[in-house]
GROMACS .gro file of N, CA, C and O in nm:
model
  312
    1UNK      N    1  -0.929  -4.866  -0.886
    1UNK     CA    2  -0.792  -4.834  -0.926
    1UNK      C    3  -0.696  -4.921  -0.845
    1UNK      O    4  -0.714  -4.935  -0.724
    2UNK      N    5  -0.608  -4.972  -0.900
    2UNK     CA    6  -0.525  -5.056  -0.879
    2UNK      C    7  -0.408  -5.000  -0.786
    2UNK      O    8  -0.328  -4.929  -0.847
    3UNK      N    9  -0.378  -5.020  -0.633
    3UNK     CA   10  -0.242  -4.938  -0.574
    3UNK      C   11  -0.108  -4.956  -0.636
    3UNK      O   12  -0.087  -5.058  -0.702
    4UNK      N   13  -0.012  -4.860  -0.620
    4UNK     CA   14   0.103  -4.831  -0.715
    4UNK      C   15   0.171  -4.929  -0.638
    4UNK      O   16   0.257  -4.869  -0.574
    5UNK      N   17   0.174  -5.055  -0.611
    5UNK     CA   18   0.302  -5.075  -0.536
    5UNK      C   19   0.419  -5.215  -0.584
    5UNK      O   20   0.376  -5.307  -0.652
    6UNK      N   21   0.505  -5.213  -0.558
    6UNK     CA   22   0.620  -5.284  -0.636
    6UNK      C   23   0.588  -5.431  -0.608
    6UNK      O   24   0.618  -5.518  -0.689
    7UNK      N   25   0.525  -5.458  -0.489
    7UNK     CA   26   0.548  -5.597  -0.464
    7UNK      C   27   0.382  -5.655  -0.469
    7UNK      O   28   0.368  -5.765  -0.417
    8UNK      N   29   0.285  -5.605  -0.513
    8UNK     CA   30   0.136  -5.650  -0.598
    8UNK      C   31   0.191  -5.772  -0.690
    8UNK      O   32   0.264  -5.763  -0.788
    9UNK      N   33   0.145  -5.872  -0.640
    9UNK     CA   34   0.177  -5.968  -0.727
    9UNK      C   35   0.084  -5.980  -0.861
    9UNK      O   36  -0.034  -6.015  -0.857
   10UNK      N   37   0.179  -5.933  -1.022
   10UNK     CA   38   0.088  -5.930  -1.138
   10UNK      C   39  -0.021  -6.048  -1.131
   10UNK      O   40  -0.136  -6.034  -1.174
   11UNK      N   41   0.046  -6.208  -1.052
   11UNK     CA   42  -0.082  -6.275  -1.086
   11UNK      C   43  -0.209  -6.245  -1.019
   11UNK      O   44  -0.324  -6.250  -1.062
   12UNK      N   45  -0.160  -6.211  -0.904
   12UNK     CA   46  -0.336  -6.196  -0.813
   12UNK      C   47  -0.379  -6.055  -0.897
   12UNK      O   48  -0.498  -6.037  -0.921
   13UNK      N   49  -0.299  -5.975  -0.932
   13UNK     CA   50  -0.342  -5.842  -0.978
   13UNK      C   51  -0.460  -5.884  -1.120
   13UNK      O   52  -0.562  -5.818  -1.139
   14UNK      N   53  -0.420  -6.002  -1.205
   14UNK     CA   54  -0.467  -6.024  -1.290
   14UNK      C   55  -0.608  -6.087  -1.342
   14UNK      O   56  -0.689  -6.077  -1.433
   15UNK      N   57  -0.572  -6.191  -1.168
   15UNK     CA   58  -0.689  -6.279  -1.165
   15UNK      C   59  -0.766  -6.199  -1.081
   15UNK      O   60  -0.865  -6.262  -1.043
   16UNK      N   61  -0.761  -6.087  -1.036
   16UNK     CA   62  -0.876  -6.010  -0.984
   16UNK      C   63  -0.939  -5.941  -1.058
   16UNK      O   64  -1.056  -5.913  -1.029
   17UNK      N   65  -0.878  -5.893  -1.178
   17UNK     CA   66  -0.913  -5.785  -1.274
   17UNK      C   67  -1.037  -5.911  -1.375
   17UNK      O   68  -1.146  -5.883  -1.425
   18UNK      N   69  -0.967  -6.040  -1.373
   18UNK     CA   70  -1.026  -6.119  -1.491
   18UNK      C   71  -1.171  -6.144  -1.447
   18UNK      O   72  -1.265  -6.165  -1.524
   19UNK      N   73  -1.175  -6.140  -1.293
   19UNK     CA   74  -1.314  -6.158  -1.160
   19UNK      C   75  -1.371  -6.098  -1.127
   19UNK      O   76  -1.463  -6.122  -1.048
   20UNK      N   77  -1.330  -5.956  -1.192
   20UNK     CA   78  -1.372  -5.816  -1.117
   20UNK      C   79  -1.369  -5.767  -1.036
   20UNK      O   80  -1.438  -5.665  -1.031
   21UNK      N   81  -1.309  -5.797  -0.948
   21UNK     CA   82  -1.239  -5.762  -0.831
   21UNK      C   83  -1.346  -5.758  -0.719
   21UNK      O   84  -1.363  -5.655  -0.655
   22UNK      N   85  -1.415  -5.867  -0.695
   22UNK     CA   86  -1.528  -5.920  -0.626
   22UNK      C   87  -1.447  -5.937  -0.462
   22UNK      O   88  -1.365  -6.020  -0.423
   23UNK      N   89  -1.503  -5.833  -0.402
   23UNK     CA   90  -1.456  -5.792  -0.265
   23UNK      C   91  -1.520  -5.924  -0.154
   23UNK      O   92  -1.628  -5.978  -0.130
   24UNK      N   93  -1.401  -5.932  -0.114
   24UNK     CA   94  -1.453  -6.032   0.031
   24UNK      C   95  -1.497  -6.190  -0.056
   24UNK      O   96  -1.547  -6.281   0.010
   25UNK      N   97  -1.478  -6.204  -0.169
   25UNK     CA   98  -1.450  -6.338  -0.222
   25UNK      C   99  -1.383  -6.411  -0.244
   25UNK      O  100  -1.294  -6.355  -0.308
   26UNK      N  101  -1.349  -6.562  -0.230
   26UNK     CA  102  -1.235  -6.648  -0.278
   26UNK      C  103  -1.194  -6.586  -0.381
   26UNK      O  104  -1.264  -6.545  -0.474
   27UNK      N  105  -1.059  -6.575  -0.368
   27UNK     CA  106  -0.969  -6.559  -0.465
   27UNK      C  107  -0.906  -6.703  -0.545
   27UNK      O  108  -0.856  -6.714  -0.657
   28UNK      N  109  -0.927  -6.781  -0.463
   28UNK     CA  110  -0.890  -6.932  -0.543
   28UNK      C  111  -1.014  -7.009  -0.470
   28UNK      O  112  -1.092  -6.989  -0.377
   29UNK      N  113  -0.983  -7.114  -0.573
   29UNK     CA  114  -1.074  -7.218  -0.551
   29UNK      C  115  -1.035  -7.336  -0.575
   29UNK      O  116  -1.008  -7.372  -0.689
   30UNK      N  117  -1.021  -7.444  -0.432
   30UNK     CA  118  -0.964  -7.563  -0.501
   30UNK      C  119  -1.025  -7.690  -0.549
   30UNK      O  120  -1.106  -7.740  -0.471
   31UNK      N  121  -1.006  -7.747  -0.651
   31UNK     CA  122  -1.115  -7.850  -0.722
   31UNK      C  123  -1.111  -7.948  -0.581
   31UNK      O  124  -1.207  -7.986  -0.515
   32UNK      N  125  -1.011  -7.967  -0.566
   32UNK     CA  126  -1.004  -8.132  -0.448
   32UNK      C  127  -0.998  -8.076  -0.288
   32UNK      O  128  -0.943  -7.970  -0.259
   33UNK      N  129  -1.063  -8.163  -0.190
   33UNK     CA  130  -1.040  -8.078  -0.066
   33UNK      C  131  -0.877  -8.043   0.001
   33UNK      O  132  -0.781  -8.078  -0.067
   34UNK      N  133  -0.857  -7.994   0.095
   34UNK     CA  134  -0.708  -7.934   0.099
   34UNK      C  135  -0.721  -8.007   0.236
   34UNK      O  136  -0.760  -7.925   0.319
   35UNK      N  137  -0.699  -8.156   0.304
   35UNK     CA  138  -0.746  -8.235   0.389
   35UNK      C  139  -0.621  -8.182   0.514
   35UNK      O  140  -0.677  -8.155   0.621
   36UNK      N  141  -0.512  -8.169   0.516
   36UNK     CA  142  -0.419  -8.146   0.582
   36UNK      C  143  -0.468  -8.023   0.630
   36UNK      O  144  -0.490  -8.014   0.751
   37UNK      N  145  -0.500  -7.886   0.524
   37UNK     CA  146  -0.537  -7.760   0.564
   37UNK      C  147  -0.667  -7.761   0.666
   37UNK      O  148  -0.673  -7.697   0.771
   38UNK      N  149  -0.759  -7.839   0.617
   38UNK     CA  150  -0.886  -7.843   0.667
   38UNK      C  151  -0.895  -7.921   0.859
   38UNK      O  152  -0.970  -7.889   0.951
   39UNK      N  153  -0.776  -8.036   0.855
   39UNK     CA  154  -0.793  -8.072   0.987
   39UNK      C  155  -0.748  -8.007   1.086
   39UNK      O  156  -0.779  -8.017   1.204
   40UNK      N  157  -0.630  -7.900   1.005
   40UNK     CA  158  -0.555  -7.823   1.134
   40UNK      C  159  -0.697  -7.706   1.164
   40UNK      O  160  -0.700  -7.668   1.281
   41UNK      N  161  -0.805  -7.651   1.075
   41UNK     CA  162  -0.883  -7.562   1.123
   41UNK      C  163  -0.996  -7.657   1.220
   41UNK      O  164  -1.055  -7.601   1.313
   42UNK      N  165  -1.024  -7.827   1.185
   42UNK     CA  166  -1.071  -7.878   1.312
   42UNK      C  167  -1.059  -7.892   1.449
   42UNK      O  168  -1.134  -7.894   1.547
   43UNK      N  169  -0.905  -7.905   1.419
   43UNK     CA  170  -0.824  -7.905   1.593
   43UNK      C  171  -0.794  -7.806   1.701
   43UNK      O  172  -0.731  -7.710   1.657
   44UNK      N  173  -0.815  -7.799   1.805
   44UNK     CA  174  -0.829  -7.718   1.922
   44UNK      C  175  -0.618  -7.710   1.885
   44UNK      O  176  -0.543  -7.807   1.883
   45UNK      N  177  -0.581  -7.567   1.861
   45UNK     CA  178  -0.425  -7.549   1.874
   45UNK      C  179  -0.385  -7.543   2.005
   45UNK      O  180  -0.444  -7.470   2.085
   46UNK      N  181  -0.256  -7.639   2.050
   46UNK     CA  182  -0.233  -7.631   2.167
   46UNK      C  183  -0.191  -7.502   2.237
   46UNK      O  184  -0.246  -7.405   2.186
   47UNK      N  185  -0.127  -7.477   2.317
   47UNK     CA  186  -0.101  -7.336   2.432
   47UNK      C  187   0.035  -7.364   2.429
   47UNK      O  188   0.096  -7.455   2.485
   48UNK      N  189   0.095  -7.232   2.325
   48UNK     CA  190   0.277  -7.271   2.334
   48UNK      C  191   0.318  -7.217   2.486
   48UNK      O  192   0.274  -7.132   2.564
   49UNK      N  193   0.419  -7.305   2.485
   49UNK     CA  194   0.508  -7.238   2.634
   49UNK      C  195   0.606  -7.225   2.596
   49UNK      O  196   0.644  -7.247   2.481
   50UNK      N  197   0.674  -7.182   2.698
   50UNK     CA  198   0.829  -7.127   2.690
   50UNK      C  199   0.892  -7.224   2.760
   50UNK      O  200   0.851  -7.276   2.864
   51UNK      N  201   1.005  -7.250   2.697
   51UNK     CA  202   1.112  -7.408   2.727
   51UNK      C  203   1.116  -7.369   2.855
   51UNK      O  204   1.053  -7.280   2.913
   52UNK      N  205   1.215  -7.463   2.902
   52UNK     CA  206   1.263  -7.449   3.026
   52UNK      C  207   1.394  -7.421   3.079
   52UNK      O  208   1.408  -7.396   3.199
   53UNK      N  209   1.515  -7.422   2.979
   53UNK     CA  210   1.587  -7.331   2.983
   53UNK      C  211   1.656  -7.208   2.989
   53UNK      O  212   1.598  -7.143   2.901
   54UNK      N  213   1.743  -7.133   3.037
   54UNK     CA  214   1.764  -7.014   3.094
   54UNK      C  215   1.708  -6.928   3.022
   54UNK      O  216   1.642  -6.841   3.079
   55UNK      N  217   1.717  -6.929   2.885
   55UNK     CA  218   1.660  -6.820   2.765
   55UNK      C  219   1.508  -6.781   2.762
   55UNK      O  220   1.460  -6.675   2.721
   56UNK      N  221   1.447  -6.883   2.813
   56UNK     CA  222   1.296  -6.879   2.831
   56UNK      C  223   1.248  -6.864   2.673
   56UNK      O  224   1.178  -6.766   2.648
   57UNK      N  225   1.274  -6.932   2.590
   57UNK     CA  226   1.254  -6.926   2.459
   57UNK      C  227   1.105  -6.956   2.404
   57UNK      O  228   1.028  -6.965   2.499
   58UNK      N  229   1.037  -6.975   2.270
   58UNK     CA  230   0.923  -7.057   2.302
   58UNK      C  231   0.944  -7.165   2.262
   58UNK      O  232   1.057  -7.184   2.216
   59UNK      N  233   0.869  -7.256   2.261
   59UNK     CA  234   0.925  -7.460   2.295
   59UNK      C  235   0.824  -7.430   2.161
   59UNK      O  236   0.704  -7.402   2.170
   60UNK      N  237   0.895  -7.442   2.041
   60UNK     CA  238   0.852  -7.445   1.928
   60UNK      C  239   0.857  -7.611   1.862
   60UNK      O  240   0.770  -7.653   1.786
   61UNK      N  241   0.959  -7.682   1.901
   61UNK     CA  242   0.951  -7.836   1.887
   61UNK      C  243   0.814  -7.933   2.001
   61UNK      O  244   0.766  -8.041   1.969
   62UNK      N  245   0.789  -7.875   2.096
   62UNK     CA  246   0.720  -7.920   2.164
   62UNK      C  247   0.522  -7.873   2.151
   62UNK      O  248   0.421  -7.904   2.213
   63UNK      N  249   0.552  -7.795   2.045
   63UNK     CA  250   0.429  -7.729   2.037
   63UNK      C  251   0.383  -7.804   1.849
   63UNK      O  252   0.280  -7.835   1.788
   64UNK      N  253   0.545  -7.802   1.819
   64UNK     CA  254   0.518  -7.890   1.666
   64UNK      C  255   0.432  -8.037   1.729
   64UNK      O  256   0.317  -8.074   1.702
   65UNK      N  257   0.525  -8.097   1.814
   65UNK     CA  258   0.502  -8.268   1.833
   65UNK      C  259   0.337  -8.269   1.907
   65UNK      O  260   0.265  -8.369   1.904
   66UNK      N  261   0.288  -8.106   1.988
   66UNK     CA  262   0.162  -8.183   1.981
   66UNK      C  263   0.040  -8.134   1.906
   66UNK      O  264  -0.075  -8.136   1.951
   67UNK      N  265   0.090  -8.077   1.750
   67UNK     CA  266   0.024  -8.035   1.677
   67UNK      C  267   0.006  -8.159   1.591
   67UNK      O  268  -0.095  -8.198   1.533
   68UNK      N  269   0.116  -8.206   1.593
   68UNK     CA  270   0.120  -8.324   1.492
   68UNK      C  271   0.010  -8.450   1.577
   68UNK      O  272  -0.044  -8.534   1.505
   69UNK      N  273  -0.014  -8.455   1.729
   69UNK     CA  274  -0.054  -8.609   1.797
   69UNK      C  275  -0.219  -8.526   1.736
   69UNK      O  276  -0.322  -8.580   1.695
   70UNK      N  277  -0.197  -8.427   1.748
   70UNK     CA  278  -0.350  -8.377   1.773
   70UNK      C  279  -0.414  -8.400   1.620
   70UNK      O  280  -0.534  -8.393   1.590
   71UNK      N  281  -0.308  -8.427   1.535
   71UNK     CA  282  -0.378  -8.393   1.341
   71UNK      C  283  -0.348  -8.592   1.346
   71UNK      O  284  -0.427  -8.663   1.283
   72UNK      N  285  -0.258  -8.643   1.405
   72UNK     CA  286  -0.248  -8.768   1.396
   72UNK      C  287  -0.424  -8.851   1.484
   72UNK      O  288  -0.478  -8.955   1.444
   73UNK      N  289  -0.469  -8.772   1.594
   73UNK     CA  290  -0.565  -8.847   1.662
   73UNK      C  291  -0.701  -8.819   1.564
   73UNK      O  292  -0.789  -8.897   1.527
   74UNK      N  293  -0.685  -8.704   1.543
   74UNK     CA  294  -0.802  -8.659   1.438
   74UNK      C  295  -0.810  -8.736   1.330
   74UNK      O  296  -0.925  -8.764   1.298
   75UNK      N  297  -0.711  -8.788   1.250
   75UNK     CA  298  -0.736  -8.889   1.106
   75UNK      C  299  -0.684  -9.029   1.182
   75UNK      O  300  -0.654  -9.106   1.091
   76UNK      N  301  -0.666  -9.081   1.285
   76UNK     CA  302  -0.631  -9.206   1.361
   76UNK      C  303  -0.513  -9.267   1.260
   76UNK      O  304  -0.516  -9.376   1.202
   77UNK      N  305  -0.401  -9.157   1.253
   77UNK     CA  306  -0.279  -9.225   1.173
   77UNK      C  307  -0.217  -9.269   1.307
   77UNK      O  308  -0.253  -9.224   1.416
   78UNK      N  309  -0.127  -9.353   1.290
   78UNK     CA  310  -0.045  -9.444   1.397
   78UNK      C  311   0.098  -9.399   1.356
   78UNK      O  312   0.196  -9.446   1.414
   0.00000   0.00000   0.00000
């Protein structure tokens, strides 16, 4: 039985019903590999810190730039 709730999206609701609602299985499947998706699950994610300014915020630009050297060293883009 299907839960009552407003925000069940009809498509997944549909394409589960069309699948049978096959528990703990891909729900999609993509024909071509998803290469961007796939290198970030190769790479060790760096250790965010907190800036260094009074706010002690987290250094969310500094944690982007070495997510990006780390997906750049992995495919040797320059």
């Amino acid at each position: 039985m299907l839960p009552k709730n407003e925000f069940l999206f009809e498509d997944f609701r549909s394409y589960q019903e069309s699948n049978d609602y096959r528990i703990g299985q891909p729900f999609c499947i993509f024909k071509e590999p998803l290469l961007l998706l796939n290198d970030f699950e190769r790479i060790d994610l760096p250790i965010m810190h907190l800036s260094e300014d009074k706010k002690r915020i987290l250094d969310i630009e500094g944690y982007q730039r070495e997510v990006i050297e780390r997906i750049q060293a992995l495919r040797n883009y320059e």
